[in-house]
Each structure stands twice: as C-alpha cells, then as structure tokens.
mmCIF file of C-alpha atoms in Angstrom:
data_model
loop_
_atom_site.group_PDB
_atom_site.id
_atom_site.type_symbol
_atom_site.label_atom_id
_atom_site.label_comp_id
_atom_site.label_asym_id
_atom_site.label_seq_id
_atom_site.Cartn_x
_atom_site.Cartn_y
_atom_site.Cartn_z
ATOM 1 C CA GLU A 202 -0.008 -0.028 0.009
ATOM 2 C CA ALA A 203 0.963 3.692 -0.226
ATOM 3 C CA ARG A 204 0.046 6.868 1.675
ATOM 4 C CA ALA A 205 -0.323 10.114 -0.013
ATOM 5 C CA VAL A 206 -1.524 13.592 0.790
ATOM 6 C CA ASP A 207 -3.793 15.659 -1.574
ATOM 7 C CA ARG A 208 -3.682 19.466 -2.115
ATOM 8 C CA ALA A 209 -6.375 19.922 0.647
ATOM 9 C CA GLY A 210 -4.177 17.999 3.079
ATOM 10 C CA ASN A 211 -6.195 14.977 3.238
ATOM 11 C CA VAL A 212 -4.260 11.671 3.804
ATOM 12 C CA HIS A 213 -5.221 8.759 1.515
ATOM 13 C CA VAL A 214 -4.211 5.126 2.015
ATOM 14 C CA LEU A 215 -4.182 3.366 -1.461
ATOM 15 C CA PRO A 216 -3.929 -0.371 -1.778
ATOM 16 C CA VAL A 217 -1.681 -1.597 -4.552
ATOM 17 C CA ALA A 218 -4.656 -3.010 -6.480
ATOM 18 C CA ASP A 219 -6.072 0.568 -6.676
ATOM 19 C CA LEU A 220 -2.948 1.891 -8.380
ATOM 20 C CA HIS A 221 -3.206 -0.230 -11.481
ATOM 21 C CA TYR A 222 0.483 -0.200 -12.305
ATOM 22 C CA ALA A 223 1.433 -0.934 -15.871
ATOM 23 C CA TYR A 224 4.489 0.032 -18.070
ATOM 24 C CA ARG A 225 5.203 3.686 -17.196
ATOM 25 C CA HIS A 226 1.757 4.112 -15.688
ATOM 26 C CA CYS A 227 -0.050 4.441 -12.388
ATOM 27 C CA ALA A 228 -3.646 5.273 -12.038
ATOM 28 C CA ALA A 229 -3.189 7.342 -8.963
ATOM 29 C CA PRO A 230 -4.649 10.861 -9.128
ATOM 30 C CA GLU A 231 -2.169 13.384 -10.378
ATOM 31 C CA ASP A 232 -2.579 15.822 -7.456
ATOM 32 C CA LEU A 233 -1.392 13.328 -4.842
ATOM 33 C CA ILE A 234 2.000 13.500 -3.096
ATOM 34 C CA PHE A 235 3.230 10.147 -1.955
ATOM 35 C CA THR A 236 4.706 10.245 1.478
ATOM 36 C CA GLU A 237 4.951 6.502 2.482
ATOM 37 C CA ALA A 238 5.037 3.085 0.802
ATOM 38 C CA LEU A 239 4.878 -0.406 2.150
ATOM 39 C CA PHE A 240 6.823 -3.030 0.237
ATOM 40 C CA HIS A 241 6.605 -6.754 0.504
ATOM 41 C CA GLY A 242 9.815 -8.767 -0.129
ATOM 42 C CA GLN A 243 10.961 -12.292 0.284
ATOM 43 C CA PRO A 244 14.201 -13.174 2.179
ATOM 44 C CA GLY A 245 16.976 -14.516 0.116
ATOM 45 C CA ASP A 246 20.593 -15.446 0.359
ATOM 46 C CA PRO A 247 22.507 -12.146 0.704
ATOM 47 C CA ALA A 248 25.353 -13.311 -1.541
ATOM 48 C CA ALA A 249 22.897 -14.415 -4.290
ATOM 49 C CA ILE A 250 21.187 -11.046 -4.135
ATOM 50 C CA LEU A 251 24.426 -9.132 -4.298
ATOM 51 C CA ALA A 252 25.556 -11.224 -7.284
ATOM 52 C CA GLU A 253 22.254 -10.589 -9.068
ATOM 53 C CA MET A 254 22.481 -6.831 -8.375
ATOM 54 C CA ASP A 255 26.121 -6.875 -9.776
ATOM 55 C CA ASP A 256 25.053 -8.756 -12.927
ATOM 56 C CA ILE A 257 22.247 -6.209 -13.448
ATOM 57 C CA ALA A 258 24.646 -3.253 -13.029
ATOM 58 C CA ALA A 259 27.246 -4.845 -15.340
ATOM 59 C CA TYR A 260 24.629 -5.323 -18.100
ATOM 60 C CA ARG A 261 23.345 -1.775 -17.678
ATOM 61 C CA GLU A 262 26.904 -0.359 -17.904
ATOM 62 C CA GLN A 263 27.573 -2.129 -21.130
ATOM 63 C CA ALA A 264 24.104 -1.462 -22.687
ATOM 64 C CA GLN A 265 23.132 2.008 -21.505
ATOM 65 C CA PRO A 266 25.114 5.320 -21.302
ATOM 66 C CA ILE A 267 24.794 5.344 -17.443
ATOM 67 C CA LYS A 268 28.021 7.382 -16.922
ATOM 68 C CA SER A 269 26.792 10.085 -19.238
ATOM 69 C CA ARG A 270 24.586 13.073 -18.405
ATOM 70 C CA THR A 271 21.148 11.815 -19.459
ATOM 71 C CA GLY A 272 17.612 11.982 -18.128
ATOM 72 C CA GLY A 273 17.386 8.201 -18.587
ATOM 73 C CA SER A 274 15.291 6.409 -21.274
ATOM 74 C CA THR A 275 13.434 9.187 -23.186
ATOM 75 C CA PHE A 276 10.606 7.662 -25.240
ATOM 76 C CA LYS A 277 7.954 5.191 -24.077
ATOM 77 C CA ASN A 278 7.779 1.947 -25.960
ATOM 78 C CA PRO A 279 4.615 2.034 -28.147
ATOM 79 C CA PRO A 280 2.606 -1.136 -28.178
ATOM 80 C CA GLY A 281 4.367 -3.876 -30.096
ATOM 81 C CA ASN A 282 7.585 -1.903 -30.726
ATOM 82 C CA LYS A 283 10.802 -0.759 -28.976
ATOM 83 C CA ALA A 284 11.406 2.895 -29.035
ATOM 84 C CA TRP A 285 15.160 2.540 -29.707
ATOM 85 C CA GLN A 286 14.422 0.337 -32.813
ATOM 86 C CA LEU A 287 12.099 3.177 -34.183
ATOM 87 C CA ILE A 288 14.815 5.806 -33.365
ATOM 88 C CA ASP A 289 17.324 3.782 -35.309
ATOM 89 C CA ALA A 290 14.911 3.228 -38.223
ATOM 90 C CA ALA A 291 14.507 6.954 -38.430
ATOM 91 C CA GLY A 292 18.349 7.386 -38.716
ATOM 92 C CA CYS A 293 18.622 9.314 -35.400
ATOM 93 C CA ARG A 294 21.294 7.233 -33.602
ATOM 94 C CA GLY A 295 24.135 9.621 -32.907
ATOM 95 C CA LEU A 296 22.142 12.646 -34.106
ATOM 96 C CA ARG A 297 23.851 15.769 -32.585
ATOM 97 C CA ILE A 298 22.114 19.139 -32.107
ATOM 98 C CA GLY A 299 23.546 21.878 -30.099
ATOM 99 C CA GLY A 300 24.631 20.693 -26.663
ATOM 100 C CA ALA A 301 22.805 17.319 -26.817
ATOM 101 C CA HIS A 302 22.790 14.120 -28.938
ATOM 102 C CA VAL A 303 21.116 10.738 -29.251
ATOM 103 C CA SER A 304 23.392 8.190 -27.683
ATOM 104 C CA GLU A 305 25.352 5.967 -29.941
ATOM 105 C CA MET A 306 25.300 3.195 -27.265
ATOM 106 C CA HIS A 307 21.485 3.230 -26.751
ATOM 107 C CA SER A 308 19.412 5.407 -28.950
ATOM 108 C CA ASN A 309 16.635 5.973 -26.442
ATOM 109 C CA PHE A 310 18.915 8.063 -24.422
ATOM 110 C CA LEU A 311 19.592 11.689 -25.030
ATOM 111 C CA ILE A 312 22.986 12.835 -23.713
ATOM 112 C CA ASN A 313 23.457 16.272 -22.362
ATOM 113 C CA MET A 314 26.832 17.594 -23.662
ATOM 114 C CA GLY A 315 26.752 20.595 -21.256
ATOM 115 C CA GLU A 316 23.896 22.751 -22.650
ATOM 116 C CA ALA A 317 20.743 21.455 -21.051
ATOM 117 C CA ASP A 318 18.571 24.045 -22.820
ATOM 118 C CA THR A 319 19.070 22.127 -26.099
ATOM 119 C CA ILE A 320 18.090 18.706 -24.886
ATOM 120 C CA LEU A 321 14.634 19.109 -26.488
ATOM 121 C CA CYS A 322 16.039 19.556 -29.970
ATOM 122 C CA PRO A 323 17.061 15.942 -30.491
ATOM 123 C CA TYR A 324 13.801 14.876 -28.985
ATOM 124 C CA CYS A 325 11.786 16.742 -31.548
ATOM 125 C CA ALA A 326 14.209 16.117 -34.388
ATOM 126 C CA THR A 327 13.777 12.389 -33.569
ATOM 127 C CA ARG A 328 10.009 12.585 -33.640
ATOM 128 C CA PHE A 329 10.009 14.537 -36.853
ATOM 129 C CA ARG A 330 12.487 12.373 -38.653
ATOM 130 C CA PHE A 331 10.401 9.333 -37.746
ATOM 131 C CA ASP A 332 7.162 10.864 -39.138
ATOM 132 C CA PRO A 333 7.926 13.618 -41.563
ATOM 133 C CA ARG A 334 4.146 14.413 -41.774
ATOM 134 C CA LEU A 335 4.421 16.132 -38.381
ATOM 135 C CA THR A 336 4.434 19.892 -38.390
ATOM 136 C CA ALA A 337 5.380 22.591 -35.927
ATOM 137 C CA SER A 338 2.011 22.465 -34.484
ATOM 138 C CA ASP A 339 2.798 18.853 -33.396
ATOM 139 C CA ALA A 340 5.798 19.943 -31.355
ATOM 140 C CA ASP A 341 5.667 19.210 -27.612
ATOM 141 C CA PRO A 342 6.334 21.693 -26.036
ATOM 142 C CA PRO A 343 4.971 23.863 -28.835
ATOM 143 C CA ASP A 344 8.102 26.117 -29.200
ATOM 144 C CA SER A 345 10.515 23.246 -29.530
ATOM 145 C CA PHE A 346 10.137 22.551 -33.260
ATOM 146 C CA PHE A 347 13.138 21.604 -35.210
ATOM 147 C CA ALA A 348 13.036 21.750 -39.034
ATOM 148 C CA ASP A 349 15.282 19.135 -40.630
ATOM 149 C CA HIS A 350 15.073 19.572 -44.360
ATOM 150 C CA ASN A 351 17.062 16.388 -44.904
ATOM 151 C CA ALA A 352 14.429 14.275 -42.998
ATOM 152 C CA ALA A 353 13.273 11.048 -44.574
#
C-alpha cells in the first residue's frame, strides 16, 4: 500500500490494486504527493542477491550510457515496438544538435553535452524524422520545433 496527501491536506491510503500499475503508468490521481510506501519482499541469500545486483549493474553499464549526463530512457515503448528500434529506423542514432545528442550506445537516451537548454532539440528532431508528416503544431512543447530539411 501507499500513503499520499492531496492538495487539501487529506491523507489517502491506497492499496496496490487501486494503483493499477502498468508500463510507465500508475492510475493514482495526479494531485497526490506520496509520503510513504509499504513493500513486501522475500528473504533470500545475501550473496545471491548481491551477485544478481552486480549482474544487472554490469549489463546496464555495457548497454546504456549510465556514466553520461542523461535523463534516462526518453521515449515510451509504443505497443508492439521498442522505441530505440524506431529511433534507429528514423536514422537518429548519434544525431547531434547543439549541446545534446542521441546516444550511440542506446538510442533511447539523449545525452546532455553541457547545454541542457538544447536537450529538446534531439527529442523533436527524432520525432519529426520518424514521421515527416508532423508539423510545428505537433511539437511538444510547442516552441521546440526543429526543421530538418534532410528528414526522410
């Protein structure tokens, strides 16, 4: 279960079943601020747990740019697809714009090369290269449109 407070100061206790967790989704009302959570785990062999954690960390280090300045995975996987594959298909792996670029290691990560205000450029450029029918009015946020006249 989880405890949360709403904007009026009311405390809510939410059973896990009421949260309807799914891939990058939780059905909790947006105005709640979570203050406490209760987790249920199973005891295990500490050495086996540490070994599994080390394996996961090693995999992430070789597959994702975890030592770079990123905001983590950028795009949500659409049903039946993997976002990184769609980014690759749009030819955006390694795309560099201003102070940011689409990671060569894992194309669903945008790397901040030191100018955080340009991080949206590769985001929009990736969207617009993937679907050239998009227009400036499709940009999110609206003022982040990037026109690439070489797009597919």
